[in-house]
Coordinates of C-alpha atoms in Angstrom, one line a residue:
X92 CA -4.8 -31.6 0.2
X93 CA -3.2 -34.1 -2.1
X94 CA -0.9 -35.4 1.2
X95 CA -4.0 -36.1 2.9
X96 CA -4.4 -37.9 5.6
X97 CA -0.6 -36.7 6.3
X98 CA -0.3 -33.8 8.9
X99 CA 1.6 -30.9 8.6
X100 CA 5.0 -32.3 11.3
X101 CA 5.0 -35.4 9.5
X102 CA 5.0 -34.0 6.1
X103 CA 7.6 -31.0 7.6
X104 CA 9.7 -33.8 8.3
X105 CA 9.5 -35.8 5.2
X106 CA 10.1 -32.2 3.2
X107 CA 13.7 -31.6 5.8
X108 CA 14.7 -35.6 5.0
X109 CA 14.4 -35.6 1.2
X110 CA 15.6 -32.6 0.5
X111 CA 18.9 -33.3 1.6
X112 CA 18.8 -36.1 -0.8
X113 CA 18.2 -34.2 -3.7
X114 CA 20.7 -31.4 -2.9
X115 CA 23.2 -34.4 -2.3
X116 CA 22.5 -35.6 -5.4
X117 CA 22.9 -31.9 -6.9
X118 CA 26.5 -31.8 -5.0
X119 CA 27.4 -35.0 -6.4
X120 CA 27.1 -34.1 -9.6
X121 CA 29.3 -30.4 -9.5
X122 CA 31.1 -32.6 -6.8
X123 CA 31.6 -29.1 -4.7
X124 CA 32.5 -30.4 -1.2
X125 CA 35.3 -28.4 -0.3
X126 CA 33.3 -25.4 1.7
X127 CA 32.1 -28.5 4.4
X128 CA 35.8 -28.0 6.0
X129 CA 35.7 -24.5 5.6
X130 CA 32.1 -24.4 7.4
X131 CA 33.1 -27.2 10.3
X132 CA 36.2 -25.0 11.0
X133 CA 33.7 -21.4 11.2
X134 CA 31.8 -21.8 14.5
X135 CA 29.7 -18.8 13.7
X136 CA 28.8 -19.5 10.7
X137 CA 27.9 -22.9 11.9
X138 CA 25.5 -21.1 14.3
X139 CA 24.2 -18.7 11.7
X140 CA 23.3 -21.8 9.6
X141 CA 21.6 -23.4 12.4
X142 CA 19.2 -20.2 13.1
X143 CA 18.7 -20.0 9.5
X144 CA 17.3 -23.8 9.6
X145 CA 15.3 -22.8 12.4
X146 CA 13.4 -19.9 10.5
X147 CA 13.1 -22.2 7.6
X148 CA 11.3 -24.7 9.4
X149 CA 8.9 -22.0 10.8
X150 CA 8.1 -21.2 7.6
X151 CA 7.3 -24.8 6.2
X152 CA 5.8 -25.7 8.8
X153 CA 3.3 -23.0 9.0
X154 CA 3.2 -22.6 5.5
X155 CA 2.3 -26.7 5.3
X156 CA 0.0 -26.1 8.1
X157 CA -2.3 -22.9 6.6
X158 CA -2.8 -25.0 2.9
X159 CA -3.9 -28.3 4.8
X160 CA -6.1 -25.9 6.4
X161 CA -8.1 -24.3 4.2
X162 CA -5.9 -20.8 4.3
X163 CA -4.2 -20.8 1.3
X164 CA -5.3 -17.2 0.5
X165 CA -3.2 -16.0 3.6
X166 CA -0.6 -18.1 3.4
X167 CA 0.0 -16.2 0.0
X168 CA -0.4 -12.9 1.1
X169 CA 2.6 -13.4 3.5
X170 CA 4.7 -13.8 1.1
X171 CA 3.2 -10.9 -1.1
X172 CA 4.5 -8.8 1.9
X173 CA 7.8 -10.4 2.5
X174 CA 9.5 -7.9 0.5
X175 CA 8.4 -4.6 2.6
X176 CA 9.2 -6.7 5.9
X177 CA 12.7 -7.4 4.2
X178 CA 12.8 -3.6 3.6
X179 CA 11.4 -2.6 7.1
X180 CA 14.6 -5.3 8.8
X181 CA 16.5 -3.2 6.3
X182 CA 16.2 -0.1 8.0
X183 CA 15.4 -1.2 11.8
X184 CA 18.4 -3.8 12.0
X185 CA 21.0 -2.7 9.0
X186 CA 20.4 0.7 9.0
X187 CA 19.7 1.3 5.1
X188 CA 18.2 4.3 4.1
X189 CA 14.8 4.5 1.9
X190 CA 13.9 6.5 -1.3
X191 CA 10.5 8.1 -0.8
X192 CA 8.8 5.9 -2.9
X193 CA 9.7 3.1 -0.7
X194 CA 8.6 4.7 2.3
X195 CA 5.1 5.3 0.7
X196 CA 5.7 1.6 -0.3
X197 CA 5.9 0.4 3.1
X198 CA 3.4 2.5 4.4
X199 CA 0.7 1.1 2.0
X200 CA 1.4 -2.1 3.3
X201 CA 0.9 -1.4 6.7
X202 CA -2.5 0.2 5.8
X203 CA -2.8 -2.7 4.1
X204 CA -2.5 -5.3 6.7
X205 CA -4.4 -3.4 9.0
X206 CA -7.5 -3.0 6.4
X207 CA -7.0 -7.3 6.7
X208 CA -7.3 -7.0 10.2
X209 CA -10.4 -5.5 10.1
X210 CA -11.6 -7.9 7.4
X211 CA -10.5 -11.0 9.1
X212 CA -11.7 -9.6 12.5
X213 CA -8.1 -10.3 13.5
X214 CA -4.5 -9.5 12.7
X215 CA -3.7 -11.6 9.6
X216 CA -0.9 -13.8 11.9
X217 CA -0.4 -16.7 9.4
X218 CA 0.7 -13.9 6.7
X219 CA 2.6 -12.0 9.3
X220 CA 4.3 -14.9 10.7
X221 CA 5.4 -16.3 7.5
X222 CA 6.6 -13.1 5.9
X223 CA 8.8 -12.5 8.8
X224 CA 10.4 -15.5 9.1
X225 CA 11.1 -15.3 5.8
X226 CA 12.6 -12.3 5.9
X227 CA 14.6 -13.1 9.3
X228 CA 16.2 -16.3 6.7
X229 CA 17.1 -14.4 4.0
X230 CA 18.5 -11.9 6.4
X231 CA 20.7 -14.4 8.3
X232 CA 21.4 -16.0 4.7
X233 CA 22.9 -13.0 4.2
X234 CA 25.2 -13.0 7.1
X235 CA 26.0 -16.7 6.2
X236 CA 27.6 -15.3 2.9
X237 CA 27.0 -18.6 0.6
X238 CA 26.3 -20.3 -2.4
X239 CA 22.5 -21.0 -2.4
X240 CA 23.2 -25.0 -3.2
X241 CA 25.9 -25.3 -0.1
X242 CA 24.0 -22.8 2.2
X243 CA 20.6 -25.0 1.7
X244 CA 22.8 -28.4 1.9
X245 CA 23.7 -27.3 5.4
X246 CA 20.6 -26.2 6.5
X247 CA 18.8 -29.4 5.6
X248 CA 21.7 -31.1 6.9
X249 CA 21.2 -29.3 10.6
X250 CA 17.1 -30.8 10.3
X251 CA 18.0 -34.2 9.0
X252 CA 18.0 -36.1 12.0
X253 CA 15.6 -34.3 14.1
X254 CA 13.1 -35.2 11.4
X255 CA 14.4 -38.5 10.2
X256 CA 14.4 -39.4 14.1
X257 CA 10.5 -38.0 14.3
X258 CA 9.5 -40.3 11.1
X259 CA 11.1 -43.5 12.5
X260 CA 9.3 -42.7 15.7
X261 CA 6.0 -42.3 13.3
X262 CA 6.8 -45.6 12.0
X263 CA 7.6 -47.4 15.0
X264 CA 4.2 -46.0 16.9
X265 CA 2.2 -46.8 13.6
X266 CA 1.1 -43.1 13.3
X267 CA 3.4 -42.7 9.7
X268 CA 1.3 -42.2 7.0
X269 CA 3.8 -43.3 4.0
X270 CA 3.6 -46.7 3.5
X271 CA 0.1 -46.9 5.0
X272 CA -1.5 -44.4 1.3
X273 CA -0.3 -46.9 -0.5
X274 CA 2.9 -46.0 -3.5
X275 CA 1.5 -42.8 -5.0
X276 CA 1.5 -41.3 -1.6
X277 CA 4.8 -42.1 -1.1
X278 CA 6.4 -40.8 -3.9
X279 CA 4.1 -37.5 -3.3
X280 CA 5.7 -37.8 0.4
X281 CA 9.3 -38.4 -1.5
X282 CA 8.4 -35.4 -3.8
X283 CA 8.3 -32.9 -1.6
X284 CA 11.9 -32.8 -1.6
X285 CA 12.4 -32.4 -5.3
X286 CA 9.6 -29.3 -4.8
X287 CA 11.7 -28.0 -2.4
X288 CA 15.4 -28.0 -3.4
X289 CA 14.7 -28.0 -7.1
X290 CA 13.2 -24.6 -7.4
X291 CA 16.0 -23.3 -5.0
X292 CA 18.9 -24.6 -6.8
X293 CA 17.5 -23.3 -10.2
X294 CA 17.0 -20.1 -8.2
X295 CA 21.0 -20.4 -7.7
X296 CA 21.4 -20.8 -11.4
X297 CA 19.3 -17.5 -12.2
X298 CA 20.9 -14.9 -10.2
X299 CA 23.9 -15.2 -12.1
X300 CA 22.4 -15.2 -15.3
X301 CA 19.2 -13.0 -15.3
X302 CA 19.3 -9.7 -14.6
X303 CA 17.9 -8.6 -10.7
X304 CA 15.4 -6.6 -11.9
X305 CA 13.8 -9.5 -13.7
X306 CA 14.4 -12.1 -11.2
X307 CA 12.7 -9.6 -8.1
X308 CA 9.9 -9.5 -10.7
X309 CA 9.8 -13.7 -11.0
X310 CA 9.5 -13.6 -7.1
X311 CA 5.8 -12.5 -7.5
X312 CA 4.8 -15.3 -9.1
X313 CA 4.8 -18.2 -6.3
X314 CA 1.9 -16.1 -4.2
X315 CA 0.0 -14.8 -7.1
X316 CA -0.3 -19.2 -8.5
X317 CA -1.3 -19.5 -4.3
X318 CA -4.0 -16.8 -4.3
X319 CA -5.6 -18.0 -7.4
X320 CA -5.4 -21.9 -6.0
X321 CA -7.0 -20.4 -3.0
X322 CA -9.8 -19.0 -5.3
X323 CA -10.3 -20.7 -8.1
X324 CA -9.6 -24.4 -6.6
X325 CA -10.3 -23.8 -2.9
X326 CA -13.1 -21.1 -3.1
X327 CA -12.2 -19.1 -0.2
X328 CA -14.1 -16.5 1.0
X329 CA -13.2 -13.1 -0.3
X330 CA -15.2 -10.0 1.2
X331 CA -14.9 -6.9 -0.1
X332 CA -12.7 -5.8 2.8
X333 CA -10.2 -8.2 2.0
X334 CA -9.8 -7.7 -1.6
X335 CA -9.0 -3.7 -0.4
X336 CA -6.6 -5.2 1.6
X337 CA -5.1 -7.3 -0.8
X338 CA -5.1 -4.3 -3.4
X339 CA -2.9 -2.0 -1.1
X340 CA -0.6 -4.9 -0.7
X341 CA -0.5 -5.5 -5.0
X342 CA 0.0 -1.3 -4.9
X343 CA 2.8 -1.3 -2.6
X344 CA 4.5 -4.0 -4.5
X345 CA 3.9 -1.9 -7.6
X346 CA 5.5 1.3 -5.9
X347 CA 8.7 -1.1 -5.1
X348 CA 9.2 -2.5 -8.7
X349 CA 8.5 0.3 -10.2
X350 CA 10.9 2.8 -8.0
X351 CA 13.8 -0.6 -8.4
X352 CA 13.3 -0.7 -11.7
X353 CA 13.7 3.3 -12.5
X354 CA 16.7 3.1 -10.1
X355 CA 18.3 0.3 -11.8
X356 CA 17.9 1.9 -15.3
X357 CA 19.3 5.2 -13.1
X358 CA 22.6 3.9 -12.2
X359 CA 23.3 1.9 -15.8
X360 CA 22.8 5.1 -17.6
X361 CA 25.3 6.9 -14.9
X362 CA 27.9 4.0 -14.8
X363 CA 28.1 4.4 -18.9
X364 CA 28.3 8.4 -19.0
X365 CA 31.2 7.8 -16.0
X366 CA 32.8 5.2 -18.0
X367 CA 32.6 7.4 -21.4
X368 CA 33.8 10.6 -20.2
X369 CA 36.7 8.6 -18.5
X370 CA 37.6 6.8 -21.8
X371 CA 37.1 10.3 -23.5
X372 CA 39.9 11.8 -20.9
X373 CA 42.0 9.1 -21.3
X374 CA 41.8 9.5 -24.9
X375 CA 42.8 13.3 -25.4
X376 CA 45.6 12.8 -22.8
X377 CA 46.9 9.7 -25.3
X378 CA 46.8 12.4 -28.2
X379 CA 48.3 14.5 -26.0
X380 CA 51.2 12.4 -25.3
X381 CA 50.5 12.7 -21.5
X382 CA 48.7 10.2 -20.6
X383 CA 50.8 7.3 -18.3
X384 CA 49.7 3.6 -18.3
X385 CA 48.6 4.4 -14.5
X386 CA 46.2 7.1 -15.6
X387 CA 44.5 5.5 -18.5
X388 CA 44.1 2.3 -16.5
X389 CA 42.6 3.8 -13.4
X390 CA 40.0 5.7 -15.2
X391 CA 37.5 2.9 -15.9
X392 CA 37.9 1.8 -11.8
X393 CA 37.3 5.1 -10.9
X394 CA 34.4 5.5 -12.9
X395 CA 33.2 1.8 -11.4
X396 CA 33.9 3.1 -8.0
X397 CA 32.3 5.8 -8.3
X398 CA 29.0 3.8 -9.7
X399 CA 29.3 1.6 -7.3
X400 CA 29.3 4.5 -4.1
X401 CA 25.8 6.0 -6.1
X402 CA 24.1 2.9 -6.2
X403 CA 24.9 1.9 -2.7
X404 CA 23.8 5.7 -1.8
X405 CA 20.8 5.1 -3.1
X406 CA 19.2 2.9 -0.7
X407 CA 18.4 0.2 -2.5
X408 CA 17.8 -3.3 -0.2
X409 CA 18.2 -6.3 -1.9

């Protein structure tokens, strides 16, 4: 609403042209430019990156289309369900294996989404749409194996001129919409780069220095700010059907954090018993005077290893 009378493509494209400027800018300053040679000589990664930027554009753009039109309530409960979707890929296309609590997880939300279709008198297709493409992004991010900053620099990089040719073409026809709202709608316009990449990159910075159970917690809080816009600013219609929906959904999402968070807390307290007992061993063979250097030093791996083989066991999805 604050980019009226911009449309969803034109404001799509202004979001794909500045926020390669910013995440320039961002690679400018940690002046990181070596992985662009290792990515031009890696034609599959190359293609990986360009299906990435193609489910990232599906999700803007239908994300930018659902707020301009009045569905900011759904567009926010697609990415409420994002993670189950990313768990359900999980399992159909990686093969992971689920704990039973996220199998009740998931299928909560599926009762959930179809108590929404009742409620909306259809299948909830904006939230299903965006979740999924979501999840199909993070999945082929995955694949991509990069640094968020470089990973997003390409991908904006693959949508520059596709959307800097369709705003020239805006310009030139006299349908562009940034010049004509006067300055402050530009720099909105401008903005939605900064909105964008800025969140991301900071995202980056997190996941090396807060723990993952508290940053898959932070996730949460992008839809639940959209679902009280939707209501509080927007006052969309809530029946009573769709607030049951919408309470499965917040259940299932309780199920997960709470099962990650006990499973987390799970493999710490293994990993430190592993590592004391094998400090403990090493010890009484050093009073001994058995011990070798080989012995006492492999312990601790071993004990990592064998952390790292319960963890994995556990089915956890990221």
């Amino acid at each position: 609403p604050l980019l009226k009378p911009s449309g969803a493509i034109e404001i799509l494209a202004h979001r794909m042209v500045w926020s390669l400027a910013v995440v320039g800018v961002a690679l400018l300053v940690v002046r990181r430019w070596a992985w662009i040679g290792e990515l031009a000589r890696d034609p599959r990664k190359l293609g990986l990156i360009a299906v990435a930027a193609a489910t990232i554009t599906v999700n803007w753009g239908l994300y930018i289309w659902a707020v301009n039109n009045g569905q900011v309530v759904e567009a926010s409960l697609g990415y409420f369900i994002n993670p189950l979707v990313t768990i359900a890929m999980g399992v159909l296309l990686l093969g992971e294996r689920l704990r039973p609590v996220q199998w009740i997880a998931v299928a909560t939300g599926l009762t959930a989404v179809l108590v929404l279709a009742i409620g909306y008198g259809r299948p909830p297709w904006i939230s299903l749409i965006l979740a999924f493409s979501f999840a199909t992004y993070g999945l082929v991010k995955k694949k991509v194996n990069m640094g968020g900053l470089e990973s997003l620099a390409a991908e904006t990089a693959v949508l520059f001129l596709p959307a800097l040719g369709f705003l020239l073409w805006l310009a030139a026809t006299g349908g562009s919409t940034f010049t004509a709202g006067g300055a402050g709608h530009g720099v909105l316009l401008a903005a939605t780069g900064i909105v964008t990449a800025v969140p991301l990159i900071c995202f980056g910075a997190a996941a090396i220095r807060v723990p993952l159970s508290t940053l898959g917690l932070l996730q949460y809080l992008a839809p639940v700010f959209q679902f009280a816009l939707g209501i509080v600013y927007f006052h969309e219609e809530m029946p009573p059907e769709r607030w049951a929906g919408f309470a499965l959904v917040w259940l299932a999402l309780s199920l997960l954090t709470w099962d990650a968070l006990r499973n987390a807390r799970r493999n710490r307290t293994l990993a430190a018993k592993l590592l004391a007992t094998a400090a403990a061993g090493a010890a009484t063979a050093t009073a001994a005077g058995t011990a070798t250097p080989t012995a006492v030093s492999s312990a601790p791996a071993e004990a990592d290893a064998d952390a790292d083989r319960t963890e994995i066991g556990s089915g956890a999805t990221p």
